[in-house]
Amino acid sequence: MRLTRISEIRRRELRRAAFEVLQKEGMAGATLEKVATHAGASKGIVLHYFANKQELFEHAMREANAALKEAVVVRLNRARTPRERLEAIIEANFEERFFQPSVCHAWLSLCAEVPREPQLARIQKVIHARMRSNLLSALVDLLPAEDCETVALGITSLIDGLWLRLGLQSEGLTRDTALSQMRDYLAHRIPAT
Amino acid sequence: MRLTRISEIRRRELRRAAFEVLQKEGMAGATLEKVATHAGASKGIVLHYFANKQELFEHAMREANAALKEAVVVRLNRARTPRERLEAIIEANFEERFFQPSVCHAWLSLCAEVPREPQLARIQKVIHARMRSNLLSALVDLLPAEDCETVALGITSLIDGLWLRLGLQSEGLTRDTALSQMRDYLAHRIPAT
DNA sequence: CTAATAATTGTCCCATGGGTCAACATTTGA
DNA sequence: TCAAATGTTGACCCATGGGACAATTATTAG
């Protein structure tokens, strides 16, 4: 089954190319031709491997999400205490490779499509559910039960807000600022030790 | 100068129509024809009053922003104490007419264009600057000086994150949830009294 | 070696939508 | 009342981009 292999390689290349073009061009500007060129192929090949534009970007979103998920997993595995698990989740979301204006902009472009693209909405839903569940599993040991949901929402909203802001390329927002913002929240919202 | 008046009326109608179409269709789907139809006019008239699509949506963003600003001003005028001023700013951002999935979705669509639309970027910058300045003027009386910037960023990020989430139409996020999330933040981050 | 299968390309088609324009309608001011 | 200015329309143009497809070139398995 070499065939499967080559098609999988091609599909991955195209997914990545799609996400990279998205970073610079936004959804409207990310044409099939640009994606193809960026992947070093022809437009035809894109539609050979993906039924249509939506499907391509759906897979691009899946892949980007998978990378983030993986980063969280790696850090979670290293974490020993609930507190460390919490920090692992947060720090993964602010790794340099993710927390970049262009990357956040790509995410923004995808998010803007969510209301009209059921497939993207599904992915979004999964992302949120995983985030929530990860956070709750750490928070449950750190907070009274009735506070967990609130703080989980607080953390995700803060992360989203900081990502959004970076996506807008408002200068002056650095990774460090963002991370210390998160730490500030934790410091004040979660009882010491 | 009646003439100015009628053109102003038409321009306002078109700005509003543009924003409303944006709510349902997103940026790509918001064609000049749909905007015109929604305003009960022909496509030609849109380009008679606005040089091009970008300019139309730039003005739509300006108007939506002006409405939000106005809501903040009204509430700020009623506020007596710094704490009330802080709450005024926050509550204005969660008024029913603004904090709606469709409205947040329209904002999201505009934000996604910011990196490639310098005019939108400028507006965005103004919005952030005003928000920051409003918040700081209230926070300065409530917090040690070195904490003000941090908390101002925390509040705006939280607001943005909640708006984003509503824009994604993730069910289960209500105005009440959002507001109590904000209150929870204030309660823990700003010393009582 | 060869037939079948998959990969890849370039061309073509067509709907869409932004933008132009000339013509027509209405308002306004003198 | 009537011309000048403004409002308004619909028809037209054209670039763009998504998608279909037939033709061509590897690959692979028997």
Coordinates of C-alpha atoms (C1' of nucleotides) in Angstrom, one line a residue:
Chain A
M1 CA 0.0 0.0 0.0
R2 CA 2.6 2.6 -1.1
L3 CA -0.3 4.4 -2.8
T4 CA -1.9 5.3 0.4
R5 CA 1.4 6.6 1.6
I6 CA 2.0 9.0 -1.3
S7 CA -1.5 10.3 -1.2
E8 CA -1.1 10.9 2.6
I9 CA 2.1 12.8 2.0
R10 CA 0.4 14.9 -0.7
R11 CA -2.6 15.6 1.5
R12 CA -0.4 16.7 4.4
E13 CA 1.6 19.0 2.2
L14 CA -1.5 20.6 0.9
R15 CA -3.1 20.9 4.3
R16 CA 0.0 22.7 5.5
A17 CA 0.3 24.9 2.5
A18 CA -3.3 25.8 3.0
F19 CA -2.7 26.9 6.5
E20 CA 0.4 28.8 5.6
V21 CA -1.3 30.7 2.8
L22 CA -4.2 31.4 5.2
Q23 CA -1.7 33.1 7.5
K24 CA -0.7 35.7 4.9
E25 CA -3.8 36.0 2.8
G26 CA -6.8 35.3 4.9
M27 CA -9.7 33.1 3.7
A28 CA -10.7 35.1 0.7
G29 CA -7.2 35.5 -0.5
A30 CA -6.3 31.9 0.0
T31 CA -7.2 30.6 -3.4
L32 CA -6.7 27.1 -4.6
E33 CA -4.1 28.2 -7.0
K34 CA -2.0 30.0 -4.3
V35 CA -2.2 27.0 -2.1
A36 CA -1.2 24.7 -4.9
T37 CA 1.7 27.0 -6.0
H38 CA 2.8 27.3 -2.4
A39 CA 2.9 23.5 -2.2
G40 CA 4.8 23.3 -5.4
A41 CA 1.9 21.7 -7.3
S42 CA -0.9 22.5 -9.7
K43 CA -4.4 23.6 -8.8
G44 CA -5.8 20.4 -10.2
I45 CA -4.0 18.3 -7.6
V46 CA -5.7 20.1 -4.8
L47 CA -9.1 19.1 -6.0
H48 CA -7.8 15.7 -6.7
Y49 CA -7.1 15.2 -3.0
F50 CA -9.8 17.3 -1.5
A51 CA -13.4 17.5 -2.8
N52 CA -13.5 21.3 -2.6
K53 CA -12.1 24.3 -0.9
Q54 CA -14.1 23.9 2.3
E55 CA -12.8 20.4 2.8
L56 CA -9.3 21.5 2.3
F57 CA -9.5 24.2 4.9
E58 CA -11.4 21.9 7.2
H59 CA -8.4 19.5 7.1
A60 CA -6.0 22.4 7.5
M61 CA -7.9 23.4 10.7
R62 CA -7.8 19.8 11.9
E63 CA -4.1 19.6 11.4
A64 CA -3.3 22.9 13.1
N65 CA -5.5 21.8 16.0
A66 CA -3.8 18.5 16.2
A67 CA -0.4 20.2 16.6
L68 CA -1.7 22.3 19.4
K69 CA -3.3 19.2 21.0
E70 CA 0.0 17.4 20.7
A71 CA 1.9 20.3 22.4
V72 CA -0.6 20.1 25.3
V73 CA -0.2 16.4 25.6
V74 CA 3.6 16.5 25.7
R75 CA 3.6 19.1 28.4
L76 CA 0.9 17.3 30.4
N77 CA 3.0 14.2 30.4
R78 CA 5.8 16.1 32.1
A79 CA 3.5 17.6 34.7
R80 CA 3.4 16.1 38.1
T81 CA 1.0 18.2 40.2
P82 CA -2.4 19.6 39.3
R83 CA -0.8 23.1 39.3
E84 CA 1.8 21.9 36.8
R85 CA -0.9 20.4 34.7
L86 CA -2.7 23.7 34.6
E87 CA 0.5 25.5 33.6
A88 CA 1.2 22.9 31.0
I89 CA -2.0 23.5 29.3
I90 CA -1.5 27.3 29.4
E91 CA 2.1 27.3 28.3
A92 CA 1.3 25.0 25.4
N93 CA -1.1 27.6 24.1
F94 CA 1.6 30.2 24.1
E95 CA 4.5 28.3 22.6
E96 CA 6.4 30.4 20.1
R97 CA 5.4 28.4 17.1
F98 CA 1.7 28.9 17.9
F99 CA 1.6 32.3 19.5
Q100 CA 2.5 34.3 16.4
P101 CA 0.6 37.1 14.7
S102 CA 0.3 35.2 11.4
V103 CA -0.8 32.0 13.1
C104 CA -3.4 33.7 15.2
H105 CA -4.6 35.5 12.1
A106 CA -5.1 32.2 10.3
W107 CA -7.1 31.0 13.3
L108 CA -9.1 34.2 13.2
S109 CA -9.9 33.6 9.6
L110 CA -11.1 30.1 10.3
C111 CA -13.2 31.2 13.3
A112 CA -14.9 33.8 11.1
E113 CA -16.1 31.0 8.9
V114 CA -17.4 28.8 11.7
P115 CA -21.0 30.1 11.7
R116 CA -21.4 29.3 8.0
E117 CA -19.4 26.1 7.9
P118 CA -20.8 23.3 10.0
Q119 CA -17.7 21.2 9.6
L120 CA -15.6 24.0 11.1
A121 CA -18.1 24.4 13.8
R122 CA -17.8 20.8 14.7
I123 CA -14.0 21.1 15.0
Q124 CA -14.3 24.2 17.1
K125 CA -16.7 22.4 19.4
V126 CA -14.2 19.6 19.9
I127 CA -11.4 22.0 20.6
H128 CA -13.4 23.7 23.2
A129 CA -14.6 20.5 24.8
R130 CA -11.1 19.2 25.1
M131 CA -9.8 22.4 26.5
R132 CA -12.5 22.5 29.1
S133 CA -12.0 18.9 30.1
N134 CA -8.3 19.3 30.4
L135 CA -8.7 22.4 32.5
L136 CA -11.3 20.8 34.7
S137 CA -9.2 17.8 35.4
A138 CA -6.5 20.0 36.8
L139 CA -8.8 22.6 38.5
V140 CA -10.8 20.0 40.4
D141 CA -7.9 19.5 42.7
L142 CA -7.2 23.2 43.2
L143 CA -10.6 24.8 43.7
P144 CA -13.9 24.2 45.3
A145 CA -16.1 22.3 42.9
E146 CA -18.5 25.2 42.3
D147 CA -15.7 27.4 41.0
C148 CA -14.1 25.1 38.5
E149 CA -16.4 25.8 35.6
T150 CA -16.1 29.5 36.1
V151 CA -12.3 29.4 36.2
A152 CA -12.1 27.1 33.2
L153 CA -14.2 29.6 31.2
G154 CA -12.0 32.4 32.5
I155 CA -8.8 30.8 31.4
T156 CA -10.1 29.9 27.9
S157 CA -11.6 33.3 27.4
L158 CA -8.3 34.9 28.4
I159 CA -6.4 32.7 26.1
D160 CA -8.8 33.4 23.2
G161 CA -8.7 37.1 23.9
L162 CA -4.9 37.2 23.9
W163 CA -4.8 35.2 20.7
L164 CA -7.4 37.5 19.1
R165 CA -5.4 40.5 20.0
L166 CA -2.2 39.0 18.6
G167 CA -4.1 38.1 15.5
L168 CA -5.0 41.8 15.1
Q169 CA -1.3 42.4 15.2
S170 CA -1.7 45.1 17.8
E171 CA 1.9 45.8 18.4
G172 CA 3.2 45.6 21.9
L173 CA 1.7 42.3 22.8
T174 CA 4.5 39.8 23.3
R175 CA 4.5 36.2 24.4
D176 CA 5.9 37.3 27.7
T177 CA 3.1 39.8 28.3
A178 CA 0.6 37.2 27.4
L179 CA 2.1 34.6 29.7
S180 CA 2.4 36.9 32.6
Q181 CA -1.2 37.9 32.1
M182 CA -2.2 34.3 32.5
R183 CA 0.0 33.9 35.5
D184 CA -1.5 37.0 37.0
Y185 CA -4.9 35.5 36.6
L186 CA -3.9 32.2 38.2
A187 CA -2.1 33.9 41.0
H188 CA -5.3 35.8 42.0
R189 CA -7.9 33.3 41.2
I190 CA -6.4 30.1 42.5
P191 CA -5.5 29.8 46.2
A192 CA -1.8 29.6 46.9
T193 CA -0.7 26.0 47.4
Chain B
M1 CA -27.9 72.2 2.4
R2 CA -30.6 69.7 2.2
L3 CA -28.4 67.7 -0.1
T4 CA -25.9 66.9 2.5
R5 CA -28.7 65.6 4.6
I6 CA -30.1 63.1 2.1
S7 CA -26.7 61.8 1.3
E8 CA -26.0 61.4 4.9
I9 CA -29.2 59.5 5.4
R10 CA -28.4 57.2 2.5
R11 CA -24.9 56.6 3.7
R12 CA -26.1 55.7 7.2
E13 CA -28.7 53.3 5.7
L14 CA -26.0 51.6 3.7
R15 CA -23.5 51.4 6.6
R16 CA -26.1 49.7 8.7
A17 CA -27.2 47.4 5.9
A18 CA -23.6 46.5 5.4
F19 CA -23.2 45.6 9.0
E20 CA -26.4 43.6 9.1
V21 CA -25.5 41.6 6.0
L22 CA -22.2 41.0 7.6
Q23 CA -23.9 39.4 10.6
K24 CA -25.5 36.7 8.5
E25 CA -23.1 36.3 5.6
G26 CA -19.6 37.1 6.7
M27 CA -17.2 39.2 4.7
A28 CA -17.1 37.0 1.6
G29 CA -20.8 36.6 1.5
A30 CA -21.5 40.2 2.0
T31 CA -21.7 41.3 -1.6
L32 CA -22.5 44.8 -2.7
E33 CA -25.7 43.5 -4.2
K34 CA -26.9 41.9 -1.0
V35 CA -26.1 45.0 0.9
A36 CA -28.0 47.2 -1.6
T37 CA -31.0 44.9 -1.6
H38 CA -31.0 44.8 2.1
A39 CA -31.1 48.5 2.2
G40 CA -33.8 48.5 -0.5
A41 CA -31.6 50.1 -3.2
S42 CA -29.6 49.1 -6.2
K43 CA -26.0 48.1 -6.3
G44 CA -25.1 51.2 -8.2
I45 CA -26.1 53.4 -5.3
V46 CA -23.7 51.7 -3.0
L47 CA -20.7 52.6 -5.1
H48 CA -22.2 56.1 -5.6
Y49 CA -21.8 56.8 -1.9
F50 CA -18.8 54.7 -1.2
A51 CA -15.7 54.4 -3.3
N52 CA -15.5 50.7 -3.0
K53 CA -16.3 47.7 -0.9
Q54 CA -13.5 48.3 1.6
E55 CA -14.6 51.8 2.3
L56 CA -18.2 50.7 2.8
F57 CA -17.2 48.2 5.4
E58 CA -14.7 50.6 7.0
H59 CA -17.6 52.9 7.6
A60 CA -19.8 50.0 8.8
M61 CA -17.1 49.2 11.4
R62 CA -16.8 52.9 12.4
E63 CA -20.6 53.1 13.0
A64 CA -20.8 49.9 15.0
N65 CA -17.9 51.1 17.1
A66 CA -19.5 54.5 17.6
A67 CA -22.6 52.8 19.0
L68 CA -20.5 50.8 21.5
K69 CA -18.6 53.9 22.4
E70 CA -21.9 55.8 22.9
A71 CA -23.2 53.0 25.2
V72 CA -20.1 53.3 27.3
V73 CA -20.4 57.1 27.5
V74 CA -24.0 56.9 28.7
R75 CA -23.1 54.5 31.4
L76 CA -20.0 56.3 32.4
N77 CA -22.0 59.5 32.9
R78 CA -24.2 57.7 35.4
A79 CA -21.3 56.3 37.3
R80 CA -20.3 58.0 40.5
T81 CA -17.4 56.0 41.9
P82 CA -14.3 54.4 40.2
R83 CA -15.8 51.0 40.8
E84 CA -19.0 52.1 39.1
R85 CA -17.1 53.5 36.2
L86 CA -15.4 50.1 35.8
E87 CA -18.7 48.3 35.9
A88 CA -20.1 50.8 33.4
I89 CA -17.5 50.0 30.8
I90 CA -17.9 46.3 31.3
E91 CA -21.7 46.3 31.3
A92 CA -21.8 48.5 28.1
N93 CA -19.8 45.8 26.4
F94 CA -22.4 43.2 27.3
E95 CA -25.6 45.1 26.5
E96 CA -28.1 42.8 24.8
R97 CA -28.0 44.7 21.6
F98 CA -24.2 44.1 21.2
F99 CA -23.7 40.8 22.9
Q100 CA -25.4 38.7 20.3
P101 CA -24.0 35.9 18.3
S102 CA -24.7 37.6 15.0
V103 CA -23.2 40.8 16.1
C104 CA -20.1 39.2 17.5
H105 CA -19.8 37.2 14.3
A106 CA -19.8 40.4 12.3
W107 CA -17.1 41.8 14.5
L108 CA -15.1 38.6 14.0
S109 CA -15.4 38.9 10.2
L110 CA -14.1 42.5 10.4
C111 CA -11.2 41.5 12.7
A112 CA -10.2 38.8 10.3
E113 CA -9.7 41.5 7.7
V114 CA -7.6 43.8 9.9
P115 CA -4.2 42.5 9.0
R116 CA -4.8 43.1 5.3
E117 CA -6.9 46.3 5.6
P118 CA -4.9 49.2 7.0
Q119 CA -8.0 51.3 7.5
L120 CA -9.6 48.6 9.6
A121 CA -6.4 48.3 11.5
R122 CA -6.5 52.0 12.4
I123 CA -10.0 51.7 13.7
Q124 CA -9.1 48.7 15.7
K125 CA -6.2 50.6 17.2
V126 CA -8.4 53.5 18.2
I127 CA -10.9 51.1 19.8
H128 CA -8.2 49.5 21.9
A129 CA -6.7 52.8 22.9
R130 CA -10.0 54.1 24.0
M131 CA -10.8 51.0 26.0
R132 CA -7.5 51.0 27.6
S133 CA -7.7 54.7 28.6
N134 CA -11.2 54.3 29.9
L135 CA -10.2 51.3 32.0
L136 CA -7.0 52.9 33.3
S137 CA -8.9 56.0 34.4
A138 CA -11.1 53.9 36.6
L139 CA -8.4 51.4 37.7
V140 CA -6.0 54.1 38.8
D141 CA -8.1 54.7 41.9
L142 CA -8.6 51.1 42.7
L143 CA -5.2 49.5 42.3
P144 CA -1.5 50.1 42.9
A145 CA -0.1 51.8 39.9
E146 CA 2.0 48.9 38.7
D147 CA -1.1 46.7 38.5
C148 CA -3.3 48.9 36.4
E149 CA -1.9 48.0 32.9
T150 CA -2.1 44.3 33.7
V151 CA -5.6 44.4 34.9
A152 CA -6.7 46.6 31.9
L153 CA -5.3 44.1 29.6
G154 CA -6.9 41.3 31.6
I155 CA -10.3 42.9 31.3
T156 CA -10.1 43.6 27.6
S157 CA -8.8 40.1 26.9
L158 CA -11.6 38.6 28.8
I159 CA -14.1 40.7 27.0
D160 CA -12.6 39.9 23.6
G161 CA -12.5 36.2 24.5
L162 CA -16.1 36.1 25.5
W163 CA -17.1 38.0 22.4
L164 CA -15.1 35.6 20.3
R165 CA -16.7 32.7 21.9
L166 CA -20.2 34.1 21.3
G167 CA -19.3 34.8 17.7
L168 CA -18.5 31.2 17.3
Q169 CA -22.0 30.5 18.5
S170 CA -20.9 28.0 21.0
E171 CA -24.1 27.3 22.6
G172 CA -24.4 27.7 26.3
L173 CA -22.7 31.0 26.6
T174 CA -25.3 33.5 27.8
R175 CA -25.1 37.2 28.6
D176 CA -25.4 36.3 32.3
T177 CA -22.6 33.8 32.2
A178 CA -20.4 36.3 30.5
L179 CA -21.2 39.1 33.0
S180 CA -20.7 36.9 36.0
Q181 CA -17.4 35.8 34.5
M182 CA -16.4 39.5 34.4
R183 CA -17.6 40.0 37.9
D184 CA -15.7 37.0 39.1
Y185 CA -12.5 38.5 37.6
L186 CA -13.1 41.8 39.3
A187 CA -14.0 40.2 42.6
H188 CA -10.7 38.4 42.7
R189 CA -8.4 40.9 41.1
I190 CA -9.5 44.1 42.7
P191 CA -9.3 44.6 46.4
A192 CA -12.7 44.8 48.1
T193 CA -14.0 48.3 49.0
Chain C
dC1 C1' 6.5 -6.9 -19.6
dT2 C1' 2.2 -5.2 -19.4
dA3 C1' -2.3 -3.9 -17.9
dA4 C1' -4.4 -1.5 -14.3
dT5 C1' -4.3 2.0 -11.2
dA6 C1' -3.0 6.2 -9.4
dA7 C1' -0.7 10.9 -9.8
dT8 C1' -0.5 15.1 -12.1
dT9 C1' -1.2 18.7 -15.3
dG10 C1' -3.3 22.2 -18.1
dT11 C1' -7.3 23.7 -20.3
dC12 C1' -11.9 24.9 -20.3
dC13 C1' -16.2 26.4 -18.4
dC14 C1' -19.1 29.3 -15.9
dA15 C1' -21.0 31.8 -12.1
dT16 C1' -19.9 35.6 -9.3
dG17 C1' -19.1 39.9 -7.9
dG18 C1' -16.6 44.4 -7.9
dG19 C1' -16.5 48.4 -10.4
dT20 C1' -17.8 51.7 -14.6
dC21 C1' -20.9 54.2 -17.1
dA22 C1' -24.5 56.4 -19.6
dA23 C1' -29.0 57.4 -19.2
dC24 C1' -33.0 58.7 -16.5
dA25 C1' -35.4 60.9 -12.4
dT26 C1' -35.7 64.0 -8.8
dT27 C1' -34.7 67.7 -6.1
dT28 C1' -33.3 72.4 -5.5
dG29 C1' -32.4 77.1 -5.9
dA30 C1' -32.9 81.3 -8.5
Chain D
dT1 C1' -40.4 77.7 -14.6
dC2 C1' -36.3 75.8 -15.7
dA3 C1' -31.5 74.7 -15.6
dA4 C1' -28.0 72.8 -12.6
dA5 C1' -26.9 69.6 -9.3
dT6 C1' -27.8 65.4 -7.1
dG7 C1' -30.0 60.9 -6.7
dT8 C1' -30.8 56.4 -8.8
dT9 C1' -30.9 52.8 -11.8
dG10 C1' -29.8 48.9 -14.8
dA11 C1' -26.9 47.3 -18.2
dC12 C1' -22.3 46.2 -19.2
dC13 C1' -17.4 44.8 -18.6
dC14 C1' -13.9 42.0 -17.0
dA15 C1' -10.9 39.7 -13.7
dT16 C1' -11.1 36.0 -10.6
dG17 C1' -11.6 31.7 -8.8
dG18 C1' -13.9 27.3 -8.0
dG19 C1' -14.6 23.2 -10.1
dA20 C1' -14.9 19.6 -14.1
dC21 C1' -12.4 16.9 -17.2
dA22 C1' -9.7 14.7 -20.7
dA23 C1' -5.1 13.8 -21.6
dT24 C1' -0.5 12.5 -20.0
dT25 C1' 2.7 10.5 -17.1
dA26 C1' 4.4 7.7 -13.3
dT27 C1' 3.7 3.4 -10.3
dT28 C1' 2.6 -0.9 -9.1
dA29 C1' 1.3 -5.5 -9.0
dG30 C1' 0.7 -9.8 -11.3

